[in-house]
Amino acid sequence: MVGGLPRAAYIFMPCFHCENPWCVAACPTGAMQQRTSDGIVFVDHNLCVGCKTCISACPWGAPQWSPEIGKVVKCDYCMDRVDQGLEPACVTTCTTTV
Ligand code: SF4
Ligand code: SF4
């Protein structure tokens, strides 16, 4: 309790874009990839067959199942924005950014 109110806490566990990503090593189709230029880890949905192996491989629970598309989705560090010289969307909206 904080000030008479229940204390709510959670841990935000995004993709860490690991240096040696377990998800990339586990993916059987090459859909989970890491860019050599900057290390961003992303899913190529043209190659993803929805086997969910990457979900089991990631220690952080970053890859998520999307029932709408029948494939895995995850943070791609807003690489489309990064390629335009922009910051990821989360960086632009973070309330504690200094
Ligand atoms: S999905 Fe998990 S294993 Fe893959 S790069 Fe992100 S944090 Fe690392
Ligand atoms: S769900 Fe897609 S990205 Fe994940 S391991 Fe299977 S093919 Fe690779």
PDB file of N, CA and C and ligand atoms in Angstrom:
ATOM      1  N   MET A   1       0.843  -1.196   0.000  1.00  0.00           N
ATOM      2  CA  MET A   1       0.000   0.000   0.000  1.00  0.00           C
ATOM      3  C   MET A   1       0.879   1.247   0.000  1.00  0.00           C
ATOM      4  N   VAL A   2       0.504   2.218  -0.792  1.00  0.00           N
ATOM      5  CA  VAL A   2       1.208   3.495  -0.834  1.00  0.00           C
ATOM      6  C   VAL A   2       0.169   4.587  -0.628  1.00  0.00           C
ATOM      7  N   GLY A   3       0.291   5.323   0.494  1.00  0.00           N
ATOM      8  CA  GLY A   3      -0.678   6.380   0.775  1.00  0.00           C
ATOM      9  C   GLY A   3      -2.094   5.850   0.849  1.00  0.00           C
ATOM     10  N   GLY A   4      -2.252   4.632   1.358  1.00  0.00           N
ATOM     11  CA  GLY A   4      -3.580   4.049   1.491  1.00  0.00           C
ATOM     12  C   GLY A   4      -4.121   3.439   0.221  1.00  0.00           C
ATOM     13  N   LEU A   5      -3.348   3.501  -0.842  1.00  0.00           N
ATOM     14  CA  LEU A   5      -3.789   2.941  -2.124  1.00  0.00           C
ATOM     15  C   LEU A   5      -2.973   1.710  -2.469  1.00  0.00           C
ATOM     16  N   PRO A   6      -3.570   0.761  -3.150  1.00  0.00           N
ATOM     17  CA  PRO A   6      -2.794  -0.417  -3.558  1.00  0.00           C
ATOM     18  C   PRO A   6      -1.637  -0.015  -4.445  1.00  0.00           C
ATOM     19  N   ARG A   7      -0.512  -0.637  -4.228  1.00  0.00           N
ATOM     20  CA  ARG A   7       0.644  -0.351  -5.059  1.00  0.00           C
ATOM     21  C   ARG A   7       0.642  -1.294  -6.256  1.00  0.00           C
ATOM     22  N   ALA A   8       0.669  -0.728  -7.429  1.00  0.00           N
ATOM     23  CA  ALA A   8       0.703  -1.539  -8.652  1.00  0.00           C
ATOM     24  C   ALA A   8       2.116  -1.490  -9.225  1.00  0.00           C
ATOM     25  N   ALA A   9       2.615  -2.624  -9.601  1.00  0.00           N
ATOM     26  CA  ALA A   9       3.955  -2.669 -10.171  1.00  0.00           C
ATOM     27  C   ALA A   9       3.996  -3.710 -11.282  1.00  0.00           C
ATOM     28  N   TYR A  10       4.749  -3.417 -12.297  1.00  0.00           N
ATOM     29  CA  TYR A  10       4.971  -4.400 -13.339  1.00  0.00           C
ATOM     30  C   TYR A  10       6.355  -4.181 -13.927  1.00  0.00           C
ATOM     31  N   ILE A  11       6.846  -5.184 -14.546  1.00  0.00           N
ATOM     32  CA  ILE A  11       8.143  -5.083 -15.198  1.00  0.00           C
ATOM     33  C   ILE A  11       7.923  -5.072 -16.699  1.00  0.00           C
ATOM     34  N   PHE A  12       8.410  -4.052 -17.360  1.00  0.00           N
ATOM     35  CA  PHE A  12       8.294  -3.939 -18.802  1.00  0.00           C
ATOM     36  C   PHE A  12       9.409  -4.752 -19.433  1.00  0.00           C
ATOM     37  N   MET A  13       9.050  -5.754 -20.192  1.00  0.00           N
ATOM     38  CA  MET A  13      10.045  -6.647 -20.769  1.00  0.00           C
ATOM     39  C   MET A  13       9.966  -6.596 -22.290  1.00  0.00           C
ATOM     40  N   PRO A  14      10.553  -5.582 -22.883  1.00  0.00           N
ATOM     41  CA  PRO A  14      10.536  -5.490 -24.339  1.00  0.00           C
ATOM     42  C   PRO A  14      11.609  -6.400 -24.929  1.00  0.00           C
ATOM     43  N   CYS A  15      11.666  -6.406 -26.239  1.00  0.00           N
ATOM     44  CA  CYS A  15      12.789  -7.095 -26.878  1.00  0.00           C
ATOM     45  C   CYS A  15      14.068  -6.314 -26.596  1.00  0.00           C
ATOM     46  N   PHE A  16      15.094  -7.026 -26.209  1.00  0.00           N
ATOM     47  CA  PHE A  16      16.374  -6.380 -25.919  1.00  0.00           C
ATOM     48  C   PHE A  16      17.313  -6.359 -27.127  1.00  0.00           C
ATOM     49  N   HIS A  17      16.861  -6.909 -28.254  1.00  0.00           N
ATOM     50  CA  HIS A  17      17.696  -6.966 -29.461  1.00  0.00           C
ATOM     51  C   HIS A  17      19.081  -7.513 -29.076  1.00  0.00           C
ATOM     52  N   CYS A  18      19.028  -8.718 -28.529  1.00  0.00           N
ATOM     53  CA  CYS A  18      20.208  -9.366 -27.965  1.00  0.00           C
ATOM     54  C   CYS A  18      21.358  -9.439 -28.973  1.00  0.00           C
ATOM     55  N   GLU A  19      22.570  -9.410 -28.436  1.00  0.00           N
ATOM     56  CA  GLU A  19      23.751  -9.505 -29.289  1.00  0.00           C
ATOM     57  C   GLU A  19      23.795 -10.855 -30.007  1.00  0.00           C
ATOM     58  N   ASN A  20      23.459 -11.902 -29.265  1.00  0.00           N
ATOM     59  CA  ASN A  20      23.355 -13.247 -29.846  1.00  0.00           C
ATOM     60  C   ASN A  20      21.946 -13.773 -29.567  1.00  0.00           C
ATOM     61  N   PRO A  21      20.963 -13.383 -30.381  1.00  0.00           N
ATOM     62  CA  PRO A  21      19.563 -13.648 -30.056  1.00  0.00           C
ATOM     63  C   PRO A  21      19.180 -15.124 -30.154  1.00  0.00           C
ATOM     64  N   TRP A  22      18.569 -15.623 -29.072  1.00  0.00           N
ATOM     65  CA  TRP A  22      18.080 -17.002 -29.034  1.00  0.00           C
ATOM     66  C   TRP A  22      16.985 -17.199 -30.078  1.00  0.00           C
ATOM     67  N   CYS A  23      16.154 -16.175 -30.264  1.00  0.00           N
ATOM     68  CA  CYS A  23      15.024 -16.302 -31.180  1.00  0.00           C
ATOM     69  C   CYS A  23      15.494 -16.525 -32.613  1.00  0.00           C
ATOM     70  N   VAL A  24      16.539 -15.818 -33.008  1.00  0.00           N
ATOM     71  CA  VAL A  24      17.066 -15.965 -34.368  1.00  0.00           C
ATOM     72  C   VAL A  24      17.662 -17.358 -34.553  1.00  0.00           C
ATOM     73  N   ALA A  25      18.400 -17.820 -33.537  1.00  0.00           N
ATOM     74  CA  ALA A  25      19.016 -19.148 -33.630  1.00  0.00           C
ATOM     75  C   ALA A  25      17.963 -20.244 -33.719  1.00  0.00           C
ATOM     76  N   ALA A  26      16.808 -20.024 -33.072  1.00  0.00           N
ATOM     77  CA  ALA A  26      15.787 -21.072 -32.999  1.00  0.00           C
ATOM     78  C   ALA A  26      14.867 -21.097 -34.205  1.00  0.00           C
ATOM     79  N   CYS A  27      14.742 -19.994 -34.907  1.00  0.00           N
ATOM     80  CA  CYS A  27      13.772 -19.910 -36.006  1.00  0.00           C
ATOM     81  C   CYS A  27      14.171 -20.840 -37.154  1.00  0.00           C
ATOM     82  N   PRO A  28      13.286 -21.761 -37.548  1.00  0.00           N
ATOM     83  CA  PRO A  28      13.644 -22.737 -38.581  1.00  0.00           C
ATOM     84  C   PRO A  28      13.552 -22.212 -40.006  1.00  0.00           C
ATOM     85  N   THR A  29      12.961 -21.055 -40.202  1.00  0.00           N
ATOM     86  CA  THR A  29      12.752 -20.582 -41.572  1.00  0.00           C
ATOM     87  C   THR A  29      13.585 -19.354 -41.935  1.00  0.00           C
ATOM     88  N   GLY A  30      14.280 -18.794 -40.956  1.00  0.00           N
ATOM     89  CA  GLY A  30      15.029 -17.567 -41.228  1.00  0.00           C
ATOM     90  C   GLY A  30      14.167 -16.326 -41.155  1.00  0.00           C
ATOM     91  N   ALA A  31      12.927 -16.492 -40.663  1.00  0.00           N
ATOM     92  CA  ALA A  31      12.041 -15.330 -40.562  1.00  0.00           C
ATOM     93  C   ALA A  31      12.514 -14.357 -39.487  1.00  0.00           C
ATOM     94  N   MET A  32      12.982 -14.888 -38.376  1.00  0.00           N
ATOM     95  CA  MET A  32      13.509 -14.028 -37.314  1.00  0.00           C
ATOM     96  C   MET A  32      14.945 -13.699 -37.689  1.00  0.00           C
ATOM     97  N   GLN A  33      15.187 -12.434 -37.871  1.00  0.00           N
ATOM     98  CA  GLN A  33      16.474 -12.001 -38.410  1.00  0.00           C
ATOM     99  C   GLN A  33      17.071 -10.882 -37.569  1.00  0.00           C
ATOM    100  N   GLN A  34      18.382 -10.714 -37.692  1.00  0.00           N
ATOM    101  CA  GLN A  34      19.078  -9.611 -37.035  1.00  0.00           C
ATOM    102  C   GLN A  34      19.839  -8.826 -38.093  1.00  0.00           C
ATOM    103  N   ARG A  35      19.589  -7.529 -38.135  1.00  0.00           N
ATOM    104  CA  ARG A  35      20.296  -6.699 -39.111  1.00  0.00           C
ATOM    105  C   ARG A  35      21.762  -6.582 -38.715  1.00  0.00           C
ATOM    106  N   THR A  36      22.638  -6.763 -39.692  1.00  0.00           N
ATOM    107  CA  THR A  36      24.067  -6.656 -39.400  1.00  0.00           C
ATOM    108  C   THR A  36      24.477  -5.205 -39.179  1.00  0.00           C
ATOM    109  N   SER A  37      23.734  -4.283 -39.751  1.00  0.00           N
ATOM    110  CA  SER A  37      24.123  -2.877 -39.690  1.00  0.00           C
ATOM    111  C   SER A  37      23.975  -2.295 -38.292  1.00  0.00           C
ATOM    112  N   ASP A  38      22.922  -2.712 -37.570  1.00  0.00           N
ATOM    113  CA  ASP A  38      22.681  -2.105 -36.258  1.00  0.00           C
ATOM    114  C   ASP A  38      22.186  -3.083 -35.203  1.00  0.00           C
ATOM    115  N   GLY A  39      22.052  -4.359 -35.549  1.00  0.00           N
ATOM    116  CA  GLY A  39      21.667  -5.371 -34.563  1.00  0.00           C
ATOM    117  C   GLY A  39      20.190  -5.481 -34.277  1.00  0.00           C
ATOM    118  N   ILE A  40      19.362  -4.715 -34.978  1.00  0.00           N
ATOM    119  CA  ILE A  40      17.916  -4.806 -34.750  1.00  0.00           C
ATOM    120  C   ILE A  40      17.418  -6.200 -35.130  1.00  0.00           C
ATOM    121  N   VAL A  41      16.614  -6.779 -34.236  1.00  0.00           N
ATOM    122  CA  VAL A  41      16.033  -8.101 -34.470  1.00  0.00           C
ATOM    123  C   VAL A  41      14.569  -7.915 -34.872  1.00  0.00           C
ATOM    124  N   PHE A  42      14.179  -8.547 -35.965  1.00  0.00           N
ATOM    125  CA  PHE A  42      12.822  -8.346 -36.482  1.00  0.00           C
ATOM    126  C   PHE A  42      12.317  -9.630 -37.143  1.00  0.00           C
ATOM    127  N   VAL A  43      11.007  -9.664 -37.395  1.00  0.00           N
ATOM    128  CA  VAL A  43      10.389 -10.814 -38.066  1.00  0.00           C
ATOM    129  C   VAL A  43      10.058 -10.444 -39.503  1.00  0.00           C
ATOM    130  N   ASP A  44      10.511 -11.252 -40.446  1.00  0.00           N
ATOM    131  CA  ASP A  44      10.089 -11.122 -41.840  1.00  0.00           C
ATOM    132  C   ASP A  44       8.819 -11.957 -41.990  1.00  0.00           C
ATOM    133  N   HIS A  45       7.681 -11.288 -42.060  1.00  0.00           N
ATOM    134  CA  HIS A  45       6.406 -12.009 -42.090  1.00  0.00           C
ATOM    135  C   HIS A  45       6.194 -12.785 -43.386  1.00  0.00           C
ATOM    136  N   ASN A  46       6.975 -12.512 -44.400  1.00  0.00           N
ATOM    137  CA  ASN A  46       6.879 -13.314 -45.626  1.00  0.00           C
ATOM    138  C   ASN A  46       7.459 -14.707 -45.414  1.00  0.00           C
ATOM    139  N   LEU A  47       8.318 -14.855 -44.387  1.00  0.00           N
ATOM    140  CA  LEU A  47       8.964 -16.143 -44.131  1.00  0.00           C
ATOM    141  C   LEU A  47       8.406 -16.850 -42.904  1.00  0.00           C
ATOM    142  N   CYS A  48       7.710 -16.113 -42.034  1.00  0.00           N
ATOM    143  CA  CYS A  48       7.205 -16.704 -40.787  1.00  0.00           C
ATOM    144  C   CYS A  48       6.067 -17.682 -41.090  1.00  0.00           C
ATOM    145  N   VAL A  49       6.196 -18.912 -40.545  1.00  0.00           N
ATOM    146  CA  VAL A  49       5.156 -19.927 -40.736  1.00  0.00           C
ATOM    147  C   VAL A  49       4.340 -20.120 -39.465  1.00  0.00           C
ATOM    148  N   GLY A  50       4.593 -19.299 -38.469  1.00  0.00           N
ATOM    149  CA  GLY A  50       3.780 -19.356 -37.261  1.00  0.00           C
ATOM    150  C   GLY A  50       4.029 -20.560 -36.383  1.00  0.00           C
ATOM    151  N   CYS A  51       5.248 -21.071 -36.384  1.00  0.00           N
ATOM    152  CA  CYS A  51       5.541 -22.272 -35.589  1.00  0.00           C
ATOM    153  C   CYS A  51       5.701 -21.962 -34.104  1.00  0.00           C
ATOM    154  N   LYS A  52       5.908 -20.714 -33.748  1.00  0.00           N
ATOM    155  CA  LYS A  52       6.019 -20.248 -32.356  1.00  0.00           C
ATOM    156  C   LYS A  52       7.300 -20.686 -31.648  1.00  0.00           C
ATOM    157  N   THR A  53       8.249 -21.237 -32.378  1.00  0.00           N
ATOM    158  CA  THR A  53       9.500 -21.662 -31.743  1.00  0.00           C
ATOM    159  C   THR A  53      10.219 -20.493 -31.084  1.00  0.00           C
ATOM    160  N   CYS A  54      10.168 -19.347 -31.713  1.00  0.00           N
ATOM    161  CA  CYS A  54      10.849 -18.165 -31.157  1.00  0.00           C
ATOM    162  C   CYS A  54      10.235 -17.740 -29.836  1.00  0.00           C
ATOM    163  N   ILE A  55       8.936 -17.957 -29.678  1.00  0.00           N
ATOM    164  CA  ILE A  55       8.276 -17.602 -28.416  1.00  0.00           C
ATOM    165  C   ILE A  55       8.871 -18.429 -27.283  1.00  0.00           C
ATOM    166  N   SER A  56       9.085 -19.702 -27.537  1.00  0.00           N
ATOM    167  CA  SER A  56       9.673 -20.579 -26.517  1.00  0.00           C
ATOM    168  C   SER A  56      11.146 -20.252 -26.292  1.00  0.00           C
ATOM    169  N   ALA A  57      11.823 -19.795 -27.327  1.00  0.00           N
ATOM    170  CA  ALA A  57      13.269 -19.588 -27.227  1.00  0.00           C
ATOM    171  C   ALA A  57      13.636 -18.310 -26.481  1.00  0.00           C
ATOM    172  N   CYS A  58      12.795 -17.315 -26.539  1.00  0.00           N
ATOM    173  CA  CYS A  58      13.140 -16.026 -25.922  1.00  0.00           C
ATOM    174  C   CYS A  58      12.944 -16.081 -24.409  1.00  0.00           C
ATOM    175  N   PRO A  59      13.982 -15.809 -23.640  1.00  0.00           N
ATOM    176  CA  PRO A  59      13.844 -15.840 -22.176  1.00  0.00           C
ATOM    177  C   PRO A  59      12.981 -14.712 -21.635  1.00  0.00           C
ATOM    178  N   TRP A  60      12.723 -13.710 -22.443  1.00  0.00           N
ATOM    179  CA  TRP A  60      12.048 -12.506 -21.960  1.00  0.00           C
ATOM    180  C   TRP A  60      10.603 -12.399 -22.409  1.00  0.00           C
ATOM    181  N   GLY A  61      10.119 -13.360 -23.161  1.00  0.00           N
ATOM    182  CA  GLY A  61       8.726 -13.304 -23.595  1.00  0.00           C
ATOM    183  C   GLY A  61       8.446 -12.194 -24.593  1.00  0.00           C
ATOM    184  N   ALA A  62       9.455 -11.807 -25.349  1.00  0.00           N
ATOM    185  CA  ALA A  62       9.271 -10.679 -26.261  1.00  0.00           C
ATOM    186  C   ALA A  62       8.424 -11.021 -27.493  1.00  0.00           C
ATOM    187  N   PRO A  63       8.672 -12.117 -28.176  1.00  0.00           N
ATOM    188  CA  PRO A  63       7.831 -12.413 -29.341  1.00  0.00           C
ATOM    189  C   PRO A  63       6.411 -12.772 -28.887  1.00  0.00           C
ATOM    190  N   GLN A  64       5.438 -12.204 -29.540  1.00  0.00           N
ATOM    191  CA  GLN A  64       4.042 -12.406 -29.177  1.00  0.00           C
ATOM    192  C   GLN A  64       3.283 -13.015 -30.352  1.00  0.00           C
ATOM    193  N   TRP A  65       2.306 -13.855 -30.015  1.00  0.00           N
ATOM    194  CA  TRP A  65       1.486 -14.485 -31.040  1.00  0.00           C
ATOM    195  C   TRP A  65       0.373 -13.545 -31.455  1.00  0.00           C
ATOM    196  N   SER A  66       0.209 -13.394 -32.762  1.00  0.00           N
ATOM    197  CA  SER A  66      -0.888 -12.583 -33.277  1.00  0.00           C
ATOM    198  C   SER A  66      -1.909 -13.506 -33.935  1.00  0.00           C
ATOM    199  N   PRO A  67      -3.052 -13.745 -33.284  1.00  0.00           N
ATOM    200  CA  PRO A  67      -4.071 -14.596 -33.908  1.00  0.00           C
ATOM    201  C   PRO A  67      -4.665 -13.964 -35.154  1.00  0.00           C
ATOM    202  N   GLU A  68      -4.574 -12.648 -35.247  1.00  0.00           N
ATOM    203  CA  GLU A  68      -5.147 -11.975 -36.420  1.00  0.00           C
ATOM    204  C   GLU A  68      -4.402 -12.345 -37.700  1.00  0.00           C
ATOM    205  N   ILE A  69      -3.091 -12.445 -37.610  1.00  0.00           N
ATOM    206  CA  ILE A  69      -2.317 -12.742 -38.819  1.00  0.00           C
ATOM    207  C   ILE A  69      -1.714 -14.146 -38.790  1.00  0.00           C
ATOM    208  N   GLY A  70      -1.851 -14.842 -37.653  1.00  0.00           N
ATOM    209  CA  GLY A  70      -1.325 -16.203 -37.568  1.00  0.00           C
ATOM    210  C   GLY A  70       0.185 -16.256 -37.637  1.00  0.00           C
ATOM    211  N   LYS A  71       0.814 -15.204 -37.158  1.00  0.00           N
ATOM    212  CA  LYS A  71       2.274 -15.139 -37.146  1.00  0.00           C
ATOM    213  C   LYS A  71       2.731 -14.463 -35.853  1.00  0.00           C
ATOM    214  N   VAL A  72       4.025 -14.474 -35.650  1.00  0.00           N
ATOM    215  CA  VAL A  72       4.595 -13.830 -34.467  1.00  0.00           C
ATOM    216  C   VAL A  72       4.902 -12.367 -34.778  1.00  0.00           C
ATOM    217  N   VAL A  73       4.670 -11.536 -33.792  1.00  0.00           N
ATOM    218  CA  VAL A  73       5.021 -10.125 -33.913  1.00  0.00           C
ATOM    219  C   VAL A  73       5.915  -9.749 -32.736  1.00  0.00           C
ATOM    220  N   LYS A  74       6.739  -8.770 -32.942  1.00  0.00           N
ATOM    221  CA  LYS A  74       7.596  -8.293 -31.863  1.00  0.00           C
ATOM    222  C   LYS A  74       8.099  -6.894 -32.195  1.00  0.00           C
ATOM    223  N   CYS A  75       8.656  -6.250 -31.192  1.00  0.00           N
ATOM    224  CA  CYS A  75       9.283  -4.953 -31.381  1.00  0.00           C
ATOM    225  C   CYS A  75      10.384  -5.064 -32.441  1.00  0.00           C
ATOM    226  N   ASP A  76      10.348  -4.162 -33.401  1.00  0.00           N
ATOM    227  CA  ASP A  76      11.432  -4.135 -34.396  1.00  0.00           C
ATOM    228  C   ASP A  76      12.211  -2.820 -34.294  1.00  0.00           C
ATOM    229  N   TYR A  77      12.136  -2.239 -33.066  1.00  0.00           N
ATOM    230  CA  TYR A  77      12.869  -0.995 -32.797  1.00  0.00           C
ATOM    231  C   TYR A  77      12.453   0.107 -33.763  1.00  0.00           C
ATOM    232  N   CYS A  78      11.217   0.007 -34.262  1.00  0.00           N
ATOM    233  CA  CYS A  78      10.734   0.992 -35.245  1.00  0.00           C
ATOM    234  C   CYS A  78      11.781   1.196 -36.340  1.00  0.00           C
ATOM    235  N   MET A  79      12.245   0.099 -36.915  1.00  0.00           N
ATOM    236  CA  MET A  79      13.368   0.224 -37.850  1.00  0.00           C
ATOM    237  C   MET A  79      13.017   1.050 -39.089  1.00  0.00           C
ATOM    238  N   ASP A  80      11.739   1.096 -39.435  1.00  0.00           N
ATOM    239  CA  ASP A  80      11.362   1.971 -40.550  1.00  0.00           C
ATOM    240  C   ASP A  80      11.599   3.430 -40.198  1.00  0.00           C
ATOM    241  N   ARG A  81      11.321   3.781 -38.933  1.00  0.00           N
ATOM    242  CA  ARG A  81      11.594   5.152 -38.474  1.00  0.00           C
ATOM    243  C   ARG A  81      13.099   5.377 -38.369  1.00  0.00           C
ATOM    244  N   VAL A  82      13.805   4.396 -37.809  1.00  0.00           N
ATOM    245  CA  VAL A  82      15.259   4.530 -37.647  1.00  0.00           C
ATOM    246  C   VAL A  82      15.912   4.768 -39.003  1.00  0.00           C
ATOM    247  N   ASP A  83      15.438   4.060 -40.028  1.00  0.00           N
ATOM    248  CA  ASP A  83      16.019   4.207 -41.365  1.00  0.00           C
ATOM    249  C   ASP A  83      15.770   5.594 -41.963  1.00  0.00           C
ATOM    250  N   GLN A  84      14.789   6.306 -41.379  1.00  0.00           N
ATOM    251  CA  GLN A  84      14.525   7.687 -41.820  1.00  0.00           C
ATOM    252  C   GLN A  84      15.215   8.708 -40.913  1.00  0.00           C
ATOM    253  N   GLY A  85      16.054   8.215 -39.996  1.00  0.00           N
ATOM    254  CA  GLY A  85      16.751   9.125 -39.097  1.00  0.00           C
ATOM    255  C   GLY A  85      15.928   9.557 -37.906  1.00  0.00           C
ATOM    256  N   LEU A  86      14.793   8.865 -37.668  1.00  0.00           N
ATOM    257  CA  LEU A  86      13.904   9.207 -36.556  1.00  0.00           C
ATOM    258  C   LEU A  86      14.143   8.265 -35.385  1.00  0.00           C
ATOM    259  N   GLU A  87      13.712   8.693 -34.195  1.00  0.00           N
ATOM    260  CA  GLU A  87      13.797   7.835 -33.021  1.00  0.00           C
ATOM    261  C   GLU A  87      12.620   6.867 -33.007  1.00  0.00           C
ATOM    262  N   PRO A  88      12.762   5.725 -32.312  1.00  0.00           N
ATOM    263  CA  PRO A  88      11.619   4.831 -32.138  1.00  0.00           C
ATOM    264  C   PRO A  88      10.464   5.565 -31.459  1.00  0.00           C
ATOM    265  N   ALA A  89       9.238   5.146 -31.763  1.00  0.00           N
ATOM    266  CA  ALA A  89       8.051   5.833 -31.231  1.00  0.00           C
ATOM    267  C   ALA A  89       8.051   5.855 -29.715  1.00  0.00           C
ATOM    268  N   CYS A  90       8.504   4.780 -29.080  1.00  0.00           N
ATOM    269  CA  CYS A  90       8.492   4.725 -27.610  1.00  0.00           C
ATOM    270  C   CYS A  90       9.426   5.781 -27.025  1.00  0.00           C
ATOM    271  N   VAL A  91      10.519   6.042 -27.699  1.00  0.00           N
ATOM    272  CA  VAL A  91      11.462   7.057 -27.206  1.00  0.00           C
ATOM    273  C   VAL A  91      10.823   8.442 -27.263  1.00  0.00           C
ATOM    274  N   THR A  92      10.074   8.688 -28.324  1.00  0.00           N
ATOM    275  CA  THR A  92       9.487  10.021 -28.475  1.00  0.00           C
ATOM    276  C   THR A  92       8.363  10.280 -27.476  1.00  0.00           C
ATOM    277  N   THR A  93       7.782   9.229 -26.905  1.00  0.00           N
ATOM    278  CA  THR A  93       6.639   9.425 -26.012  1.00  0.00           C
ATOM    279  C   THR A  93       6.966   9.096 -24.558  1.00  0.00           C
ATOM    280  N   CYS A  94       8.168   8.641 -24.265  1.00  0.00           N
ATOM    281  CA  CYS A  94       8.502   8.258 -22.893  1.00  0.00           C
ATOM    282  C   CYS A  94       8.484   9.481 -21.978  1.00  0.00           C
ATOM    283  N   THR A  95       7.732   9.378 -20.902  1.00  0.00           N
ATOM    284  CA  THR A  95       7.554  10.536 -20.018  1.00  0.00           C
ATOM    285  C   THR A  95       8.776  10.804 -19.144  1.00  0.00           C
ATOM    286  N   THR A  96       9.705   9.856 -19.057  1.00  0.00           N
ATOM    287  CA  THR A  96      10.881  10.082 -18.212  1.00  0.00           C
ATOM    288  C   THR A  96      12.133  10.290 -19.044  1.00  0.00           C
ATOM    289  N   THR A  97      11.968  10.484 -20.350  1.00  0.00           N
ATOM    290  CA  THR A  97      13.122  10.767 -21.190  1.00  0.00           C
ATOM    291  C   THR A  97      13.757  12.090 -20.773  1.00  0.00           C
ATOM    292  N   VAL A  98      15.066  12.078 -20.615  1.00  0.00           N
ATOM    293  CA  VAL A  98      15.750  13.318 -20.196  1.00  0.00           C
ATOM    294  C   VAL A  98      16.379  13.995 -21.420  1.00  0.00           C
TER     295      VAL A  98
HETATM  296  S1  SF4 B   1      13.039 -11.685 -28.966  1.00  0.00           S
HETATM  297 FE1  SF4 B   1      14.065 -12.297 -27.045  1.00  0.00          FE
HETATM  298  S2  SF4 B   1      15.869 -13.530 -27.660  1.00  0.00           S
HETATM  299 FE2  SF4 B   1      15.138 -12.391 -29.471  1.00  0.00          FE
HETATM  300  S3  SF4 B   1      16.411 -10.537 -29.508  1.00  0.00           S
HETATM  301 FE3  SF4 B   1      14.485 -10.036 -28.411  1.00  0.00          FE
HETATM  302  S4  SF4 B   1      14.914 -10.381 -26.239  1.00  0.00           S
HETATM  303 FE4  SF4 B   1      16.557 -11.403 -27.416  1.00  0.00          FE
HETATM  304  S1  SF4 B   2       6.964 -18.240 -35.406  1.00  0.00           S
HETATM  305 FE1  SF4 B   2       7.882 -17.331 -37.271  1.00  0.00          FE
HETATM  306  S2  SF4 B   2       9.574 -16.064 -36.545  1.00  0.00           S
HETATM  307 FE2  SF4 B   2       9.002 -17.457 -34.842  1.00  0.00          FE
HETATM  308  S3  SF4 B   2      10.353 -19.262 -35.050  1.00  0.00           S
HETATM  309 FE3  SF4 B   2       8.481 -19.743 -36.188  1.00  0.00          FE
HETATM  310  S4  SF4 B   2       8.877 -19.073 -38.314  1.00  0.00           S
HETATM  311 FE4  SF4 B   2      10.459 -18.100 -37.005  1.00  0.00          FE
END
